[in-house]
XYZ file of C-alpha atoms in Angstrom:
725
model
C 129.280 135.352 85.061
C 130.597 135.754 88.595
C 131.802 132.687 90.443
C 132.137 132.553 94.442
C 134.946 130.880 95.437
C 135.000 128.971 98.767
C 138.493 127.416 99.275
C 138.068 126.254 102.444
C 137.007 127.829 105.819
C 139.596 130.326 107.235
C 141.537 128.974 110.351
C 139.066 129.033 113.267
C 140.752 131.109 116.439
C 138.977 129.712 119.347
C 139.679 131.800 122.668
C 141.235 130.216 125.211
C 138.573 129.323 127.832
C 140.438 130.349 131.488
C 138.781 130.431 134.918
C 136.692 133.347 135.818
C 138.137 136.233 137.778
C 137.097 135.247 141.595
C 135.986 138.795 143.362
C 138.144 140.050 145.773
C 137.201 140.360 149.452
C 136.442 144.260 150.120
C 134.566 143.736 153.487
C 135.701 146.295 155.926
C 135.379 145.617 159.850
C 133.435 148.553 160.265
C 129.857 148.636 158.646
C 128.209 151.287 157.120
C 125.822 153.662 159.281
C 122.459 153.181 159.135
C 121.276 156.236 157.123
C 118.060 156.296 154.641
C 119.157 157.916 151.586
C 117.427 158.832 148.331
C 114.328 156.321 149.883
C 116.784 153.200 150.151
C 117.449 151.059 153.228
C 121.140 150.929 154.579
C 123.603 149.023 152.883
C 123.809 145.181 153.357
C 126.237 143.836 155.791
C 128.845 141.294 153.998
C 127.952 138.273 155.741
C 123.906 138.875 154.592
C 125.493 139.277 151.022
C 127.150 136.053 151.131
C 123.709 134.173 152.762
C 121.910 135.803 149.993
C 124.235 134.305 147.598
C 124.072 131.063 148.949
C 120.474 130.938 148.292
C 120.251 132.246 144.722
C 119.685 129.401 142.277
C 121.208 129.424 138.815
C 119.291 130.193 136.105
C 119.069 127.032 133.919
C 121.442 126.482 131.144
C 119.990 127.191 127.604
C 118.331 124.084 125.583
C 118.586 124.417 121.861
C 121.117 125.718 119.391
C 123.594 127.909 120.976
C 125.317 130.735 119.512
C 128.748 129.813 118.472
C 130.388 132.848 120.274
C 128.829 131.945 123.365
C 130.610 130.914 126.583
C 128.722 127.779 126.649
C 129.325 126.667 122.713
C 133.129 128.037 122.993
C 133.853 125.830 126.200
C 131.895 122.622 124.530
C 133.933 123.098 121.145
C 137.339 123.667 122.964
C 136.564 120.224 125.058
C 135.851 118.368 121.979
C 138.724 119.805 120.062
C 141.034 118.515 122.927
C 139.248 115.131 122.942
C 139.426 114.567 119.692
C 143.217 116.038 119.032
C 145.000 115.613 121.887
C 148.086 117.492 121.858
C 150.060 114.622 122.995
C 149.357 112.727 119.900
C 148.780 115.267 116.964
C 152.172 115.144 114.533
C 153.608 118.542 114.390
C 153.037 118.483 110.372
C 148.876 117.690 110.937
C 146.932 120.232 109.244
C 149.992 122.324 107.959
C 149.459 124.407 104.473
C 151.694 126.998 103.589
C 153.353 127.121 106.877
C 149.906 127.678 108.837
C 148.450 125.246 111.458
C 144.883 124.495 110.097
C 142.571 122.554 112.318
C 141.256 119.150 111.644
C 137.698 120.044 112.715
C 135.662 123.245 112.246
C 132.799 124.038 114.279
C 129.584 124.057 112.615
C 126.917 124.333 115.644
C 126.351 123.322 118.946
C 123.391 122.184 120.344
C 122.083 121.381 124.155
C 119.222 119.031 124.483
C 116.726 118.360 127.266
C 118.612 115.788 129.304
C 121.434 118.497 129.836
C 123.763 116.886 127.074
C 125.395 118.967 124.621
C 126.306 117.840 121.105
C 129.245 119.567 119.124
C 129.031 119.161 115.375
C 132.070 120.005 113.537
C 133.206 119.424 109.743
C 136.102 117.653 108.893
C 139.285 119.532 107.316
C 142.372 118.469 105.889
C 144.824 120.578 105.009
C 142.539 123.742 105.274
C 140.434 122.386 102.639
C 136.977 120.877 103.534
C 136.119 117.388 103.654
C 133.180 116.916 101.958
C 130.176 115.431 103.496
C 132.479 114.255 106.435
C 131.563 115.144 110.155
C 131.842 114.329 113.378
C 129.176 114.969 116.567
C 131.263 115.172 119.785
C 128.565 114.183 122.912
C 129.083 116.164 126.061
C 127.673 114.881 129.263
C 125.801 116.967 131.952
C 129.335 116.753 133.644
C 130.837 118.925 130.646
C 133.185 116.034 129.478
C 132.838 113.681 126.051
C 131.056 110.837 126.366
C 130.777 109.556 123.073
C 131.888 110.828 119.259
C 130.043 109.897 116.154
C 131.036 110.081 112.482
C 134.026 109.217 110.282
C 137.715 109.883 111.388
C 139.296 107.841 108.657
C 143.085 108.904 107.667
C 143.242 111.325 104.687
C 146.531 111.331 102.509
C 148.684 114.031 103.069
C 148.802 116.737 100.419
C 145.868 116.755 99.025
C 145.038 119.638 100.447
C 148.465 121.414 99.867
C 148.576 120.919 95.949
C 147.434 122.821 93.593
C 144.826 122.042 91.389
C 145.267 121.629 87.788
C 141.528 123.207 87.103
C 140.347 126.310 88.164
C 136.919 127.316 89.907
C 136.040 128.504 86.289
C 136.646 125.581 84.363
C 134.782 123.004 86.706
C 131.913 125.422 86.555
C 131.842 125.176 82.325
C 132.435 121.286 83.039
C 129.074 121.348 85.212
C 127.079 123.822 83.146
C 127.892 121.759 80.520
C 126.279 118.766 81.701
C 123.423 120.663 83.198
C 122.372 121.738 79.837
C 119.586 124.404 80.630
C 119.887 127.690 82.264
C 120.149 128.118 86.054
C 118.086 130.827 87.494
C 120.467 131.262 90.663
C 123.986 132.139 90.398
C 126.248 128.941 90.204
C 128.923 128.222 93.079
C 131.925 126.071 93.535
C 134.019 124.919 96.482
C 137.293 123.316 96.711
C 136.847 120.111 98.566
C 138.461 116.547 99.633
C 136.055 114.156 98.535
C 135.869 109.936 99.000
C 135.176 109.058 95.446
C 132.683 105.542 95.143
C 135.811 103.517 95.519
C 136.640 104.642 99.318
C 139.576 106.779 97.568
C 140.200 110.512 98.831
C 140.490 112.896 95.951
C 141.080 116.481 95.185
C 138.091 117.762 93.762
C 135.405 120.766 93.482
C 131.714 120.570 94.319
C 129.649 122.705 92.168
C 126.088 123.599 92.455
C 123.629 124.533 89.527
C 120.076 125.326 90.193
C 116.806 126.130 88.399
C 114.027 125.602 90.532
C 111.316 128.180 89.357
C 108.464 127.219 87.455
C 109.450 123.721 85.637
C 108.178 120.347 86.238
C 111.272 119.161 87.395
C 113.394 122.085 89.999
C 116.730 120.867 90.401
C 119.781 122.035 92.605
C 122.152 119.951 91.106
C 125.154 119.024 92.505
C 128.425 117.458 91.070
C 131.808 116.080 92.399
C 134.282 117.068 89.973
C 138.275 115.994 89.946
C 139.962 118.791 90.257
C 142.763 118.050 87.987
C 141.411 115.456 85.260
C 137.516 117.297 85.403
C 136.106 113.894 85.720
C 132.561 114.002 86.905
C 132.565 111.347 90.218
C 128.786 111.842 90.559
C 125.842 114.040 90.328
C 122.683 114.388 92.124
C 119.584 116.442 92.470
C 118.976 118.123 95.997
C 115.707 119.281 95.942
C 112.953 116.857 96.386
C 109.826 117.054 94.650
C 106.599 114.867 94.445
C 106.490 114.842 91.243
C 110.067 114.022 90.531
C 109.542 110.578 92.530
C 109.220 107.722 90.011
C 106.693 105.811 92.532
C 104.080 108.765 91.656
C 101.651 106.304 90.089
C 97.909 105.663 90.192
C 97.476 102.368 91.224
C 99.622 99.733 92.971
C 101.619 96.309 91.474
C 104.367 96.357 88.771
C 102.002 97.117 85.770
C 100.143 100.190 87.437
C 103.342 101.384 88.256
C 105.035 100.882 84.929
C 101.604 102.219 82.977
C 100.405 105.032 85.287
C 97.073 103.254 85.591
C 94.506 104.379 88.075
C 94.058 101.474 90.878
C 92.996 101.166 94.375
C 95.870 101.693 96.704
C 94.560 101.506 100.044
C 96.165 101.854 103.229
C 95.560 98.313 104.905
C 98.513 96.127 105.690
C 99.483 93.772 102.710
C 97.165 90.593 102.110
C 98.563 87.937 104.188
C 98.639 84.296 102.457
C 99.476 81.051 103.572
C 98.767 77.352 101.738
C 99.622 74.015 102.069
C 99.882 70.888 100.397
C 98.640 67.726 102.191
C 97.989 65.623 99.332
C 95.602 63.499 101.520
C 93.380 60.800 100.787
C 89.755 61.083 101.530
C 88.199 57.357 102.545
C 84.771 56.606 102.532
C 82.166 58.072 105.519
C 85.993 59.539 107.090
C 87.193 62.995 107.597
C 90.186 64.602 107.105
C 91.388 67.814 108.463
C 94.337 69.700 107.395
C 96.013 73.195 109.321
C 97.899 76.065 108.378
C 99.167 78.387 110.694
C 98.801 82.708 110.271
C 101.845 84.337 111.867
C 100.645 88.083 111.512
C 98.347 89.608 114.208
C 96.111 91.165 112.092
C 92.370 91.154 112.104
C 90.429 89.991 109.020
C 88.787 92.276 106.491
C 88.139 90.024 103.594
C 89.299 86.558 103.356
C 89.249 84.285 100.138
C 89.624 80.277 100.810
C 91.318 78.906 97.431
C 90.513 74.685 97.275
C 91.746 71.972 95.278
C 90.135 68.748 96.013
C 89.837 65.359 93.607
C 86.677 63.510 94.154
C 84.787 61.139 92.082
C 81.232 62.496 93.623
C 80.915 66.080 94.457
C 77.670 65.449 96.261
C 79.374 63.147 98.822
C 81.582 66.403 100.303
C 81.015 68.532 103.249
C 83.916 71.240 103.513
C 84.132 73.558 106.919
C 86.627 76.162 107.624
C 87.360 77.141 111.077
C 89.242 79.971 112.580
C 91.899 79.896 115.723
C 88.893 81.294 117.666
C 86.748 78.658 116.788
C 84.295 79.988 114.486
C 83.340 77.953 111.715
C 81.653 78.449 108.256
C 80.755 75.840 105.475
C 82.101 75.917 102.429
C 80.640 73.194 100.323
C 77.879 70.771 101.632
C 76.851 68.020 99.299
C 76.364 69.972 96.353
C 76.905 69.406 92.593
C 75.610 65.720 92.424
C 77.798 63.863 90.317
C 80.000 66.542 89.221
C 83.714 65.795 90.094
C 86.043 67.527 92.560
C 85.814 70.723 94.485
C 88.088 73.527 93.170
C 88.302 77.322 93.177
C 87.857 80.272 95.265
C 85.716 80.834 97.966
C 84.634 84.185 99.479
C 84.233 84.014 103.066
C 83.136 87.112 104.418
C 81.698 85.493 107.459
C 84.767 86.123 109.040
C 85.195 89.912 109.288
C 86.325 90.890 112.630
C 88.035 87.738 113.310
C 91.762 87.574 114.023
C 93.814 85.804 111.799
C 96.791 84.870 113.821
C 96.849 81.239 114.763
C 95.939 77.989 113.597
C 93.205 77.691 110.525
C 91.474 74.234 110.290
C 90.068 72.966 107.077
C 87.730 70.108 107.480
C 86.631 67.719 104.805
C 83.846 64.756 105.460
C 83.026 62.072 102.853
C 79.166 61.192 103.731
C 78.379 58.184 101.719
C 80.066 54.843 100.234
C 81.508 54.094 96.904
C 83.685 56.909 96.226
C 87.090 58.412 96.695
C 89.553 61.322 96.332
C 92.036 63.218 97.708
C 92.696 66.715 99.308
C 95.679 68.150 97.111
C 95.999 71.792 98.123
C 94.229 74.682 100.141
C 95.355 78.102 101.032
C 93.871 81.391 102.540
C 94.717 84.904 101.205
C 93.357 87.587 103.731
C 92.921 91.140 103.582
C 93.543 92.891 106.615
C 91.380 96.138 108.293
C 93.736 98.826 108.522
C 95.214 99.750 111.716
C 95.989 102.708 113.755
C 99.209 102.985 115.880
C 98.792 103.697 119.624
C 98.152 107.023 120.092
C 98.502 109.613 123.053
C 95.262 111.142 124.075
C 94.269 113.974 122.292
C 95.472 117.264 123.784
C 92.860 119.705 124.618
C 92.530 122.847 122.421
C 94.525 125.691 123.221
C 92.183 128.449 124.955
C 91.342 131.363 122.732
C 91.584 129.870 119.229
C 88.650 129.991 117.274
C 88.427 127.427 114.059
C 86.138 129.195 111.862
C 88.479 129.199 108.961
C 87.673 126.534 106.275
C 90.417 124.469 104.580
C 90.455 121.919 101.407
C 91.926 119.049 103.309
C 91.623 119.672 107.353
C 88.242 120.806 107.955
C 87.903 123.895 110.170
C 91.029 125.570 111.393
C 92.270 128.375 113.647
C 94.478 130.550 111.475
C 96.816 133.215 112.743
C 96.881 136.524 110.913
C 97.925 139.982 110.843
C 95.449 143.214 110.350
C 96.755 145.825 108.081
C 96.399 149.626 108.327
C 93.375 148.991 105.733
C 91.506 147.066 108.179
C 92.133 143.580 105.627
C 93.871 140.638 107.112
C 96.898 138.737 105.710
C 98.355 135.481 106.316
C 101.085 136.450 108.586
C 101.641 134.538 111.542
C 103.805 136.309 114.678
C 102.975 134.193 117.376
C 105.535 130.967 116.186
C 109.016 131.627 116.025
C 110.235 134.334 113.820
C 106.823 133.789 111.829
C 104.862 131.980 109.303
C 103.984 134.073 106.072
C 102.144 132.827 102.910
C 102.478 134.529 99.726
C 100.457 134.262 96.375
C 102.971 133.274 93.897
C 100.445 134.816 91.149
C 101.131 131.596 88.942
C 104.215 133.196 87.500
C 107.268 130.705 86.801
C 109.259 132.328 89.916
C 107.837 132.103 93.288
C 108.964 135.768 94.461
C 107.677 138.687 95.709
C 105.548 139.201 98.994
C 102.023 139.549 97.190
C 99.669 138.844 100.261
C 96.248 136.914 100.330
C 93.307 139.512 102.160
C 90.205 138.536 103.942
C 88.087 141.393 104.853
C 86.568 139.714 108.233
C 89.339 137.131 109.212
C 87.263 134.373 108.629
C 88.952 132.685 105.916
C 87.679 130.109 103.229
C 84.288 131.381 103.008
C 82.120 130.395 99.987
C 82.242 134.057 99.057
C 85.813 134.711 99.314
C 88.064 134.243 96.380
C 88.789 130.922 95.439
C 92.607 131.305 95.281
C 92.438 131.720 99.135
C 91.693 128.282 99.714
C 95.083 126.593 99.103
C 96.831 129.221 100.620
C 94.699 128.320 103.877
C 96.063 124.844 103.837
C 99.579 126.014 103.360
C 99.615 128.584 106.230
C 97.850 125.713 108.242
C 100.340 123.157 107.285
C 103.363 125.471 108.169
C 101.648 126.244 111.501
C 101.550 122.575 112.211
C 104.815 121.913 111.313
C 105.885 124.298 113.749
C 103.999 123.270 116.494
C 104.915 119.619 115.961
C 108.613 120.223 116.270
C 107.888 122.577 119.262
C 105.163 120.253 121.116
C 106.638 116.953 120.547
C 110.577 117.355 119.850
C 110.884 120.209 121.434
C 112.706 122.303 118.894
C 111.910 126.006 118.029
C 111.219 125.688 113.968
C 113.810 123.705 111.774
C 117.211 125.621 112.717
C 116.334 125.334 116.491
C 116.024 129.108 116.519
C 112.648 129.932 115.553
C 113.364 130.323 111.484
C 110.565 131.670 109.716
C 108.854 129.648 107.606
C 107.349 131.165 104.250
C 105.004 129.492 102.020
C 104.640 130.209 98.091
C 100.964 129.184 96.806
C 99.906 128.997 93.014
C 103.018 128.669 91.755
C 103.426 127.994 87.600
C 100.366 126.397 85.908
C 98.447 123.536 86.477
C 101.786 122.428 88.481
C 101.916 119.213 89.931
C 104.566 119.581 92.625
C 105.796 120.894 95.794
C 109.102 121.258 97.108
C 111.275 123.118 99.702
C 114.208 124.871 97.922
C 116.281 125.573 101.018
C 114.813 128.675 101.836
C 111.091 128.733 100.944
C 108.200 125.829 100.179
C 106.516 126.369 96.708
C 103.136 124.659 96.255
C 101.401 124.228 92.584
C 97.932 123.755 92.193
C 98.006 120.612 90.611
C 96.138 119.391 87.505
C 93.013 118.291 88.847
C 93.800 114.634 87.548
C 96.989 113.505 89.354
C 96.755 115.884 92.023
C 94.734 119.031 93.444
C 96.506 121.640 95.385
C 99.635 120.020 96.878
C 98.840 121.253 100.331
C 98.168 118.436 102.136
C 99.075 118.400 105.780
C 101.759 115.794 105.475
C 102.957 117.017 102.109
C 103.747 120.131 103.714
C 105.555 118.651 106.530
C 107.523 116.428 104.249
C 109.070 119.311 102.589
C 109.392 121.436 105.424
C 111.348 118.536 107.217
C 113.658 118.507 104.315
C 114.576 122.079 105.638
C 115.025 120.335 109.024
C 117.463 117.851 107.600
C 119.474 120.376 106.007
C 119.862 122.265 109.446
C 120.793 119.013 111.350
C 122.437 116.441 110.136
C 122.736 117.250 106.335
C 121.955 114.090 104.691
C 123.448 113.795 101.382
C 120.735 113.211 98.668
C 122.025 110.180 97.194
C 123.025 106.695 98.167
C 121.950 105.540 101.637
C 122.327 109.014 103.597
C 119.721 110.328 100.408
C 117.017 107.379 101.025
C 117.095 108.061 104.724
C 117.113 111.883 104.036
C 113.601 111.119 101.941
C 112.579 108.806 104.880
C 113.061 111.123 107.669
C 110.495 113.605 105.517
C 108.056 110.819 105.144
C 108.267 110.251 109.117
C 108.290 113.560 109.650
C 105.561 114.168 107.677
C 103.312 111.480 109.180
C 104.099 112.948 112.324
C 102.389 116.537 111.703
C 99.293 114.659 110.218
C 99.186 112.726 113.402
C 100.331 115.726 115.145
C 97.218 117.447 113.717
C 94.705 114.867 114.321
C 94.942 114.909 118.093
C 94.160 118.511 117.552
C 91.578 118.681 114.672
C 89.071 115.940 114.644
C 88.938 116.572 110.648
C 92.151 115.559 110.058
C 92.419 111.699 109.332
C 96.271 110.022 110.067
C 97.321 107.006 108.466
C 100.518 105.805 106.848
C 99.702 106.686 103.287
C 101.812 110.175 102.026
C 100.191 112.611 100.373
C 96.603 110.738 99.947
C 94.503 113.760 100.256
C 95.692 116.300 97.374
C 96.732 113.033 95.046
C 94.429 111.509 92.322
C 91.277 113.757 93.809
C 89.162 112.652 90.472
C 89.520 108.331 90.785
C 87.195 108.178 93.693
C 89.953 106.981 96.189
C 90.656 108.853 99.119
C 93.568 106.503 99.900
C 95.531 106.495 96.956
C 98.817 108.013 97.737
C 102.586 108.569 96.706
C 104.065 105.892 99.225
C 102.691 103.888 102.109
C 104.991 103.272 105.165
C 103.177 100.031 106.530
C 103.955 98.469 103.196
C 106.389 100.483 100.777
C 106.026 97.661 98.246
C 102.455 98.718 97.528
C 103.351 101.168 95.041
C 105.464 98.827 92.952
C 108.304 100.661 93.044
C 110.044 100.832 96.596
C 111.344 98.322 98.605
C 110.747 97.648 102.470
C 113.898 95.228 103.343
C 117.415 96.187 102.828
C 118.504 92.668 101.207
C 116.698 94.383 97.980
C 118.773 97.761 98.472
C 121.205 96.940 95.474
C 117.767 96.093 93.174
C 116.637 99.974 94.352
C 119.125 102.490 95.404
C 116.951 105.837 93.981
C 116.035 107.572 96.828
C 112.425 107.435 96.804
C 112.699 104.152 96.303
C 115.123 102.765 99.170
C 113.310 105.535 101.809
C 111.020 102.497 102.006
C 113.839 100.449 104.348
C 113.396 103.208 107.397
C 109.685 104.096 106.407
C 108.530 100.638 107.354
C 111.475 100.317 110.266
C 109.871 103.770 111.745
C 106.202 101.976 111.033
C 107.270 98.843 112.913
C 108.975 100.855 115.776
C 105.772 102.745 116.230
C 102.977 100.684 115.494
C 103.946 97.282 115.717
C 103.571 94.969 112.490
C 105.339 92.176 109.766
C 107.708 93.484 107.140
C 106.582 91.799 104.033
C 109.724 90.711 102.738
C 111.217 89.251 106.043
C 108.000 88.323 107.686
C 109.833 88.983 110.738
C 107.238 90.754 113.311
C 107.628 93.334 115.806
C 104.887 93.052 118.435
C 103.584 95.994 120.097
C 104.865 98.944 119.023
C 105.893 102.020 121.341
C 103.573 104.640 120.002
C 104.172 107.862 117.608
C 105.467 110.046 120.447
C 108.176 107.837 121.645
C 108.887 106.678 117.838
C 109.324 110.537 116.664
C 111.156 111.752 119.502
C 113.671 108.542 119.119
C 114.185 109.516 114.919
C 114.920 112.854 115.766
C 117.099 112.736 118.323
C 119.085 110.128 115.981
C 118.439 112.802 113.068
C 119.737 115.869 115.178
C 122.624 114.706 117.397
C 123.685 110.991 116.003
C 123.537 111.351 112.046
C 125.965 112.794 109.887
C 125.711 114.046 106.206
C 127.087 110.434 105.104
C 124.894 108.259 107.358
C 123.989 104.503 106.214
C 121.184 102.423 107.088
C 123.587 100.470 109.656
C 124.483 103.604 111.119
C 121.087 104.465 111.331
C 120.426 101.842 113.239
C 122.739 102.730 115.774
C 122.083 106.397 115.634
C 118.384 105.264 116.633
C 119.496 102.661 119.405
C 121.643 105.364 121.212
C 118.853 108.051 121.030
C 116.580 105.738 122.553
C 118.841 104.594 125.370
C 119.813 108.343 126.065
C 115.822 108.967 126.203
C 114.715 105.506 127.724
C 117.315 103.356 129.228
C 119.886 100.915 127.764
C 117.536 98.137 128.930
C 114.373 99.506 128.042
C 111.535 98.540 125.717
C 111.893 101.171 123.551
C 115.994 100.405 122.665
C 114.381 96.538 122.115
C 111.779 97.814 119.824
C 113.873 99.703 118.202
C 116.373 96.588 117.321
C 113.558 94.833 116.386
C 112.212 97.041 113.803
C 115.480 97.572 112.115
C 116.223 93.697 111.910
C 112.624 93.284 110.375
C 113.797 95.316 107.392
C 116.859 93.402 106.938
C 119.261 96.429 108.751
C 121.253 94.665 111.359
């Protein structure tokens, strides 16, 4: 078994950026004769050329990812390095290894945004060895000067890069393979790194990757951080997300459902609002007692339950009325029951459906006869709110020339871009988006490979007479197309890498496979088992998984700890964004805050049952919605609820269930998505924490809308509501 060695990057040699040579003045005092030659007119005079040059407009600077070899990128890199390691402050020995001067930072990518700013992302390096998961991002303004720097620049002890490890690549690979306990289906590899261990101490280490991704219920791309001298495994984690991997993938709500996997009615409306009071107020003869409770949540009532506890010696004496904040009243009890004592129990008051819940609710208890006494012990309300939709922008008009005549499983009629072959049939090859989108048949093999096409004779996909195997392929192809268009139209990005990267889908992976995942190169979709799920080709699932590729090509959030929770949340957020974007173009697509609901548990009769709930992450009985609970739940799917709910509150407005803090009037999906994307692409690094994500999104909103904007204020409020300060 061969081993790929990557002992740190080679020294980066950056060319000196010199001033461009100025053209010499070759004008002569005598002008050329006015002679017609070869069909062209007379030569222009020098004064004419100068005048023409003054009127020429320079080409606009490119937006997106720049080639590292380009003049623009090299200039930005040089400026960034001079800012980060000024010659006057750099020790003579910094970066020295074997007599060679190694740079402290190695350029990874350079991107220019639509605001004219340039962002230079650099990997940290120490004595010629890469520092694991540590980057800095230098931000240059329109003037080409560094305005700020994001990322870790902590001091690393001298000698960690120059000392020779006691263990070889082969030895640490054996350690990782033993722990992996399975046969990898990709070539394992290792690289020498400087690693900050969980205690915060830097170590000489190796990062080892071992993968088995094909045809398994639990695809793994395991990363191991191993001490280079002792072989101790400091940490290990799987970098592949998969829906089957998520412990929150249950079929119901609440702790019991999450534990047992029982099916339940997990719906998308916000969490129930509950308020109660214990007045212990005496009910005197022929007198009236009133008691009030205040509801802080600005929701609309769908269902309302009143719980009463009244002690009284003659039930037939009493009438009880509930009044809403708007003044609407409903009689709960009206002198019924005769001599039966007390009025206790729950009352269903559907009459309040449609009422705004926020404000004071009043309970009125009236004694209508003499000779009896009692007490209003306690009462409370349980309000089930109606589902709310986020503020949405008007749907965009359909693109001219398209025909939505292809039938999908989950998104109604869609318009697929395809390719016609020499035999006259059509295949799912889209050459109109970036470098293309291709959807292939994995033929239910364990390994998703090859280029077996789906074919159609008349280019009308999903007809009743078409092969059943083509149905899920329609959704996968459409999902990738909507993800590409969402990135382009909403976020201004050309595919996941910013340079039009081709998106490749494989459908019908393995048999009865309840999973979908991005493996770093392509999408793989299982058919589901018809019980836990149907084909995992729903729009928000496609967007979620492809967004893992977006994160890999931008911030590279490490898939463990707080950065892992953010990684998962960014995929949920972008997946919701894809579904929202598609809903503005396709009336058959219904946007909501539930992840994967169209494909999940298709036989339980509940179309809203999903994997996670961004409006109320705790609804799955596993995820958390507030940072105060992070120590109790650090698994990346469960902790993603923190940022998921922060985004929901920013875009939609609402109340965090745990903190009870409210964010009024969200900024809408378009603005919310632009803010979080900008933070991911330009201000987050592989080790970003929730607190740093707050800072990143505040800075992104400041760039886009101004420091004193409503958008910045809402970003702050939403993170505060989820306990991140």
